């Protein structure tokens, strides 16, 4: 016993004394800023230069001599991208890097539920940890400015408030696991076409009111540890080293203390990178480097070229030390955390999270009764949910029912452990309801049969050489014999669709789908169209088609989630995060002919002036009455009905320091449990500057059993009443009368109340 005590005491003494000898930078009891300074003081010039640029496609070095591990980033934003070869985009062929694909961010935004964003971030963080990644390259919050945008599916829609409220919990969830977010692409990266050459010209007002708020929220509220500079230019300067965006707005005004990471290959100039706030250079091609050059990384703008300039005395180490401090801070937040967890991959909880987010994000766009030709009129009830119990045969049509959507689309492409396809998901859900149901399939059209990306292949052939007429004839024939037809169409992740690198060429459905839809609905009026995309498409046939569902790119649980909505196991509650224009010309950017911009003679730069200014999305269609959208921002139907009472406010007037709360009672007036999103828009009745008709300033999703009533309260303050005044370069809340509008979409306002700002 005595020996044991002596041993223990000895051990404690040893631990205490070795602790005492711990250098400050390793001593967890010391404040982080002190540890940073200590580490910095021990680093050589070469070590400092090394940590501010890549050493491989997705990693940058730590400081081996001091015990800092390498820093691994990875895309992002919908799942953890498979490992790639050291210096190539091709996947490395590991067998342990399959992941869960979460719904694309448009679908997350469509949940209008910040709790889903938190769940998303946490689950993704756990997957990233297990895969050894310390930074996820996401989330993306570029504003949906045109439905042609190739990467809209990776973003959170058109509205700054909605994107802000959804991005913050995503970041908090991710970072709660010790994995850094890298919010992208900062800023004004609204087109994919010519993304390296577009110079955006935008008013300060539109910049601050529309394009920056979600980034600002990500930094000031979400406390994101990383942000990615965008490829494009603003004020004639590339955004990865843009003095206004990085030094002034991000670092000075928003007090960002994390790292600015260049988009891959987005750095173009050593001097600008040194001075204008870039901290970590990734993916560059410099000096005409070719793939696999052995010393490629040494030739990065912030590698040897920078070091030589320091050695020649052109720069002191002040800028370098500031960058390194930020890198070290990031290490302490991630790789150097004492409580770093191991995480886990492909767990049931992650699949459940993916499923729940998907279910809440799927949007029921239209749900009428189908025409009943035998009776010469329409059936009594809405077509959806499909009454599987009473049916004998359901026909599924369309390439998107059998095409994997997690592979392709650019950097967000994944290698999943599983992706339940719509056809498979529907079969299993329908058979669980009616074991005798027959589910038939017809391809209907052939789109793009390529199903591989950077070496990740799908393993299921979509090859079909039959001519379009034959495919259509087969589908139509089968449709006649079915009780109901469900077509899964839309876009895919191929070039010039929902894909990085290019925008769509037009807003229409590709591959002859419009003709197919017309033929199918004529053959069988009990026809449902499920649109798989991250963007709006034109629907010239909408009046004839009774039911339309927006199915997004939902990832691993796609088939199950959509089937559960189609069959009524889940009551849809998603709402559109963008305006669904009926024609491209109804979108401000196109109406004013500002897209894609004007090439500068001989300079390789295309100037794109955002002439629609702050009038993006519903702000445009509200003002241009002729541009009535097919589906308004915030629209989404349910299988139940909701009644909203009259909105009440807790005061009639307020000062700029006060808050005001609006309350409305919501009742589920139907027979099915479900959720409704109460939306609060504010209208400035008189102001010195023109303002949008109304703007979203708050929302809340509420779940109600049939017959249940709940009060929903939304509180706003001065921010919700302010506009950005270019002349004073600040936000202004002008005294006067305002109106609060409560509704369930931007075109369904149920009641209003006025109040005064003193
Ligand atoms: C994309 C980024 C991505 C990076 C790394 C770039 O091409 O724009 O969003 O994170 O590649 O894959």
mmCIF file of N, CA and C in Angstrom, residues 52 196 199 229-248 251 260-262 265-281 284 300-303 305-306 309 314-315 319-320 323 600 605:
data_model
loop_
_atom_site.group_PDB
_atom_site.id
_atom_site.type_symbol
_atom_site.label_atom_id
_atom_site.label_comp_id
_atom_site.label_asym_id
_atom_site.label_seq_id
_atom_site.Cartn_x
_atom_site.Cartn_y
_atom_site.Cartn_z
ATOM 1 N N UNK A 52 1.817 28.733 -45.023
ATOM 2 C CA UNK A 52 0.832 29.610 -45.670
ATOM 3 C C UNK A 52 0.538 29.209 -47.113
ATOM 4 N N UNK A 196 -13.379 33.051 -63.610
ATOM 5 C CA UNK A 196 -12.062 33.625 -63.302
ATOM 6 C C UNK A 196 -11.895 35.014 -63.906
ATOM 7 N N UNK A 199 -15.541 40.577 -63.738
ATOM 8 C CA UNK A 199 -15.334 41.692 -62.813
ATOM 9 C C UNK A 199 -16.713 42.241 -62.476
ATOM 10 N N UNK A 229 -11.786 32.935 -50.556
ATOM 11 C CA UNK A 229 -11.903 33.998 -51.547
ATOM 12 C C UNK A 229 -12.450 33.424 -52.844
ATOM 13 N N UNK A 230 -13.221 34.238 -53.551
ATOM 14 C CA UNK A 230 -13.828 33.763 -54.800
ATOM 15 C C UNK A 230 -12.882 33.992 -55.973
ATOM 16 N N UNK A 231 -13.168 33.303 -57.079
ATOM 17 C CA UNK A 231 -12.337 33.413 -58.278
ATOM 18 C C UNK A 231 -12.453 34.780 -58.968
ATOM 19 N N UNK A 232 -13.664 35.336 -58.910
ATOM 20 C CA UNK A 232 -13.937 36.503 -59.745
ATOM 21 C C UNK A 232 -13.267 37.769 -59.205
ATOM 22 N N UNK A 233 -13.482 38.848 -59.923
ATOM 23 C CA UNK A 233 -12.907 40.131 -59.508
ATOM 24 C C UNK A 233 -14.007 41.074 -59.039
ATOM 25 N N UNK A 234 -13.605 41.984 -58.190
ATOM 26 C CA UNK A 234 -14.468 43.080 -57.755
ATOM 27 C C UNK A 234 -13.568 44.311 -57.704
ATOM 28 N N UNK A 235 -14.032 45.385 -58.231
ATOM 29 C CA UNK A 235 -13.208 46.594 -58.336
ATOM 30 C C UNK A 235 -11.868 46.276 -59.012
ATOM 31 N N UNK A 236 -11.964 45.465 -60.051
ATOM 32 C CA UNK A 236 -10.796 45.128 -60.876
ATOM 33 C C UNK A 236 -9.699 44.377 -60.134
ATOM 34 N N UNK A 237 -10.024 43.762 -59.040
ATOM 35 C CA UNK A 237 -9.013 43.020 -58.284
ATOM 36 C C UNK A 237 -9.575 41.649 -57.933
ATOM 37 N N UNK A 238 -8.745 40.621 -58.110
ATOM 38 C CA UNK A 238 -9.225 39.277 -57.780
ATOM 39 C C UNK A 238 -9.613 39.196 -56.305
ATOM 40 N N UNK A 239 -10.691 38.465 -56.065
ATOM 41 C CA UNK A 239 -11.232 38.468 -54.702
ATOM 42 C C UNK A 239 -10.377 37.712 -53.691
ATOM 43 N N UNK A 240 -9.477 36.856 -54.171
ATOM 44 C CA UNK A 240 -8.616 36.154 -53.206
ATOM 45 C C UNK A 240 -7.562 37.080 -52.610
ATOM 46 N N UNK A 241 -7.379 38.226 -53.249
ATOM 47 C CA UNK A 241 -6.505 39.232 -52.629
ATOM 48 C C UNK A 241 -7.079 40.611 -52.918
ATOM 49 N N UNK A 242 -8.302 40.757 -52.475
ATOM 50 C CA UNK A 242 -9.036 41.995 -52.732
ATOM 51 C C UNK A 242 -8.994 42.892 -51.500
ATOM 52 N N UNK A 243 -8.409 44.039 -51.692
ATOM 53 C CA UNK A 243 -8.158 44.895 -50.533
ATOM 54 C C UNK A 243 -9.449 45.320 -49.826
ATOM 55 N N UNK A 244 -10.481 45.613 -50.588
ATOM 56 C CA UNK A 244 -11.722 46.074 -49.959
ATOM 57 C C UNK A 244 -12.430 44.928 -49.245
ATOM 58 N N UNK A 245 -12.582 43.821 -49.974
ATOM 59 C CA UNK A 245 -13.350 42.721 -49.379
ATOM 60 C C UNK A 245 -12.631 42.094 -48.188
ATOM 61 N N UNK A 246 -11.309 41.949 -48.312
ATOM 62 C CA UNK A 246 -10.589 41.219 -47.261
ATOM 63 C C UNK A 246 -10.098 42.146 -46.148
ATOM 64 N N UNK A 247 -9.280 43.105 -46.519
ATOM 65 C CA UNK A 247 -8.703 43.944 -45.448
ATOM 66 C C UNK A 247 -9.740 44.833 -44.784
ATOM 67 N N UNK A 248 -10.534 45.493 -45.632
ATOM 68 C CA UNK A 248 -11.456 46.481 -45.057
ATOM 69 C C UNK A 248 -12.677 45.802 -44.433
ATOM 70 N N UNK A 251 -11.755 41.870 -42.408
ATOM 71 C CA UNK A 251 -10.849 41.871 -41.253
ATOM 72 C C UNK A 251 -11.015 43.103 -40.369
ATOM 73 N N UNK A 260 -8.119 33.406 -44.357
ATOM 74 C CA UNK A 260 -8.646 33.548 -45.712
ATOM 75 C C UNK A 260 -7.900 32.533 -46.570
ATOM 76 N N UNK A 261 -8.657 31.624 -47.161
ATOM 77 C CA UNK A 261 -8.080 30.575 -47.996
ATOM 78 C C UNK A 261 -8.383 30.946 -49.440
ATOM 79 N N UNK A 262 -7.414 30.818 -50.316
ATOM 80 C CA UNK A 262 -7.720 31.145 -51.717
ATOM 81 C C UNK A 262 -8.568 30.014 -52.288
ATOM 82 N N UNK A 265 -6.443 27.880 -57.055
ATOM 83 C CA UNK A 265 -5.980 28.563 -58.263
ATOM 84 C C UNK A 265 -6.496 29.985 -58.338
ATOM 85 N N UNK A 266 -6.998 30.503 -57.232
ATOM 86 C CA UNK A 266 -7.577 31.849 -57.246
ATOM 87 C C UNK A 266 -6.574 32.937 -56.911
ATOM 88 N N UNK A 267 -5.337 32.542 -56.590
ATOM 89 C CA UNK A 267 -4.308 33.532 -56.260
ATOM 90 C C UNK A 267 -3.513 33.837 -57.523
ATOM 91 N N UNK A 268 -3.263 35.114 -57.771
ATOM 92 C CA UNK A 268 -2.613 35.491 -59.034
ATOM 93 C C UNK A 268 -1.447 36.442 -58.868
ATOM 94 N N UNK A 269 -1.125 36.836 -57.661
ATOM 95 C CA UNK A 269 -0.149 37.910 -57.541
ATOM 96 C C UNK A 269 0.445 37.922 -56.130
ATOM 97 N N UNK A 270 1.770 37.867 -56.067
ATOM 98 C CA UNK A 270 2.407 37.819 -54.749
ATOM 99 C C UNK A 270 2.149 39.099 -53.950
ATOM 100 N N UNK A 271 2.365 40.222 -54.582
ATOM 101 C CA UNK A 271 2.255 41.468 -53.818
ATOM 102 C C UNK A 271 0.844 41.664 -53.253
ATOM 103 N N UNK A 272 -0.142 41.427 -54.103
ATOM 104 C CA UNK A 272 -1.514 41.594 -53.613
ATOM 105 C C UNK A 272 -1.826 40.562 -52.529
ATOM 106 N N UNK A 273 -1.327 39.339 -52.727
ATOM 107 C CA UNK A 273 -1.596 38.292 -51.735
ATOM 108 C C UNK A 273 -0.964 38.662 -50.396
ATOM 109 N N UNK A 274 0.236 39.215 -50.453
ATOM 110 C CA UNK A 274 0.940 39.588 -49.215
ATOM 111 C C UNK A 274 0.195 40.706 -48.493
ATOM 112 N N UNK A 275 -0.172 41.712 -49.259
ATOM 113 C CA UNK A 275 -0.718 42.914 -48.621
ATOM 114 C C UNK A 275 -2.215 42.879 -48.357
ATOM 115 N N UNK A 276 -2.927 42.131 -49.194
ATOM 116 C CA UNK A 276 -4.389 42.292 -49.162
ATOM 117 C C UNK A 276 -5.140 41.184 -48.442
ATOM 118 N N UNK A 277 -4.487 40.502 -47.533
ATOM 119 C CA UNK A 277 -5.271 39.681 -46.608
ATOM 120 C C UNK A 277 -5.410 38.206 -46.916
ATOM 121 N N UNK A 278 -4.736 37.693 -47.942
ATOM 122 C CA UNK A 278 -4.806 36.239 -48.148
ATOM 123 C C UNK A 278 -3.906 35.555 -47.114
ATOM 124 N N UNK A 279 -4.394 34.463 -46.514
ATOM 125 C CA UNK A 279 -3.594 33.780 -45.491
ATOM 126 C C UNK A 279 -3.090 32.411 -45.921
ATOM 127 N N UNK A 280 -3.860 31.725 -46.753
ATOM 128 C CA UNK A 280 -3.456 30.369 -47.148
ATOM 129 C C UNK A 280 -3.716 30.197 -48.644
ATOM 130 N N UNK A 281 -2.660 29.937 -49.385
ATOM 131 C CA UNK A 281 -2.788 29.829 -50.849
ATOM 132 C C UNK A 281 -2.925 28.360 -51.245
ATOM 133 N N UNK A 284 -2.704 26.763 -56.645
ATOM 134 C CA UNK A 284 -2.223 27.695 -57.687
ATOM 135 C C UNK A 284 -1.503 26.993 -58.834
ATOM 136 N N UNK A 300 4.563 28.583 -55.679
ATOM 137 C CA UNK A 300 3.336 29.333 -55.391
ATOM 138 C C UNK A 300 3.689 30.807 -55.104
ATOM 139 N N UNK A 301 2.711 31.651 -55.330
ATOM 140 C CA UNK A 301 2.944 33.091 -55.115
ATOM 141 C C UNK A 301 3.391 33.389 -53.692
ATOM 142 N N UNK A 302 2.837 32.609 -52.755
ATOM 143 C CA UNK A 302 3.209 32.872 -51.359
ATOM 144 C C UNK A 302 4.253 31.860 -50.869
ATOM 145 N N UNK A 303 5.026 31.275 -51.782
ATOM 146 C CA UNK A 303 6.103 30.367 -51.377
ATOM 147 C C UNK A 303 7.449 31.050 -51.654
ATOM 148 N N UNK A 305 8.700 32.802 -54.107
ATOM 149 C CA UNK A 305 8.709 34.207 -54.551
ATOM 150 C C UNK A 305 8.554 35.180 -53.367
ATOM 151 N N UNK A 306 7.696 34.814 -52.433
ATOM 152 C CA UNK A 306 7.475 35.665 -51.262
ATOM 153 C C UNK A 306 8.718 35.653 -50.364
ATOM 154 N N UNK A 309 11.445 37.826 -51.606
ATOM 155 C CA UNK A 309 11.180 39.266 -51.429
ATOM 156 C C UNK A 309 11.430 39.690 -49.982
ATOM 157 N N UNK A 314 12.256 43.573 -49.369
ATOM 158 C CA UNK A 314 11.086 44.258 -49.947
ATOM 159 C C UNK A 314 9.931 44.278 -48.928
ATOM 160 N N UNK A 315 9.779 43.187 -48.221
ATOM 161 C CA UNK A 315 8.788 43.145 -47.126
ATOM 162 C C UNK A 315 9.517 42.825 -45.827
ATOM 163 N N UNK A 319 3.702 41.211 -42.301
ATOM 164 C CA UNK A 319 2.533 40.605 -42.953
ATOM 165 C C UNK A 319 2.568 39.094 -42.791
ATOM 166 N N UNK A 320 3.759 38.533 -42.949
ATOM 167 C CA UNK A 320 3.897 37.081 -42.833
ATOM 168 C C UNK A 320 3.492 36.622 -41.432
ATOM 169 N N UNK A 323 -0.192 36.500 -40.982
ATOM 170 C CA UNK A 323 -0.801 35.326 -41.625
ATOM 171 C C UNK A 323 -0.544 34.080 -40.776
ATOM 172 N N UNK A 600 -13.994 43.153 -72.119
ATOM 173 C CA UNK A 600 -13.111 44.295 -72.374
ATOM 174 C C UNK A 600 -12.165 43.908 -73.496
ATOM 175 N N UNK A 605 -11.089 40.225 -69.612
ATOM 176 C CA UNK A 605 -11.939 40.521 -68.454
ATOM 177 C C UNK A 605 -13.343 40.815 -68.964
#
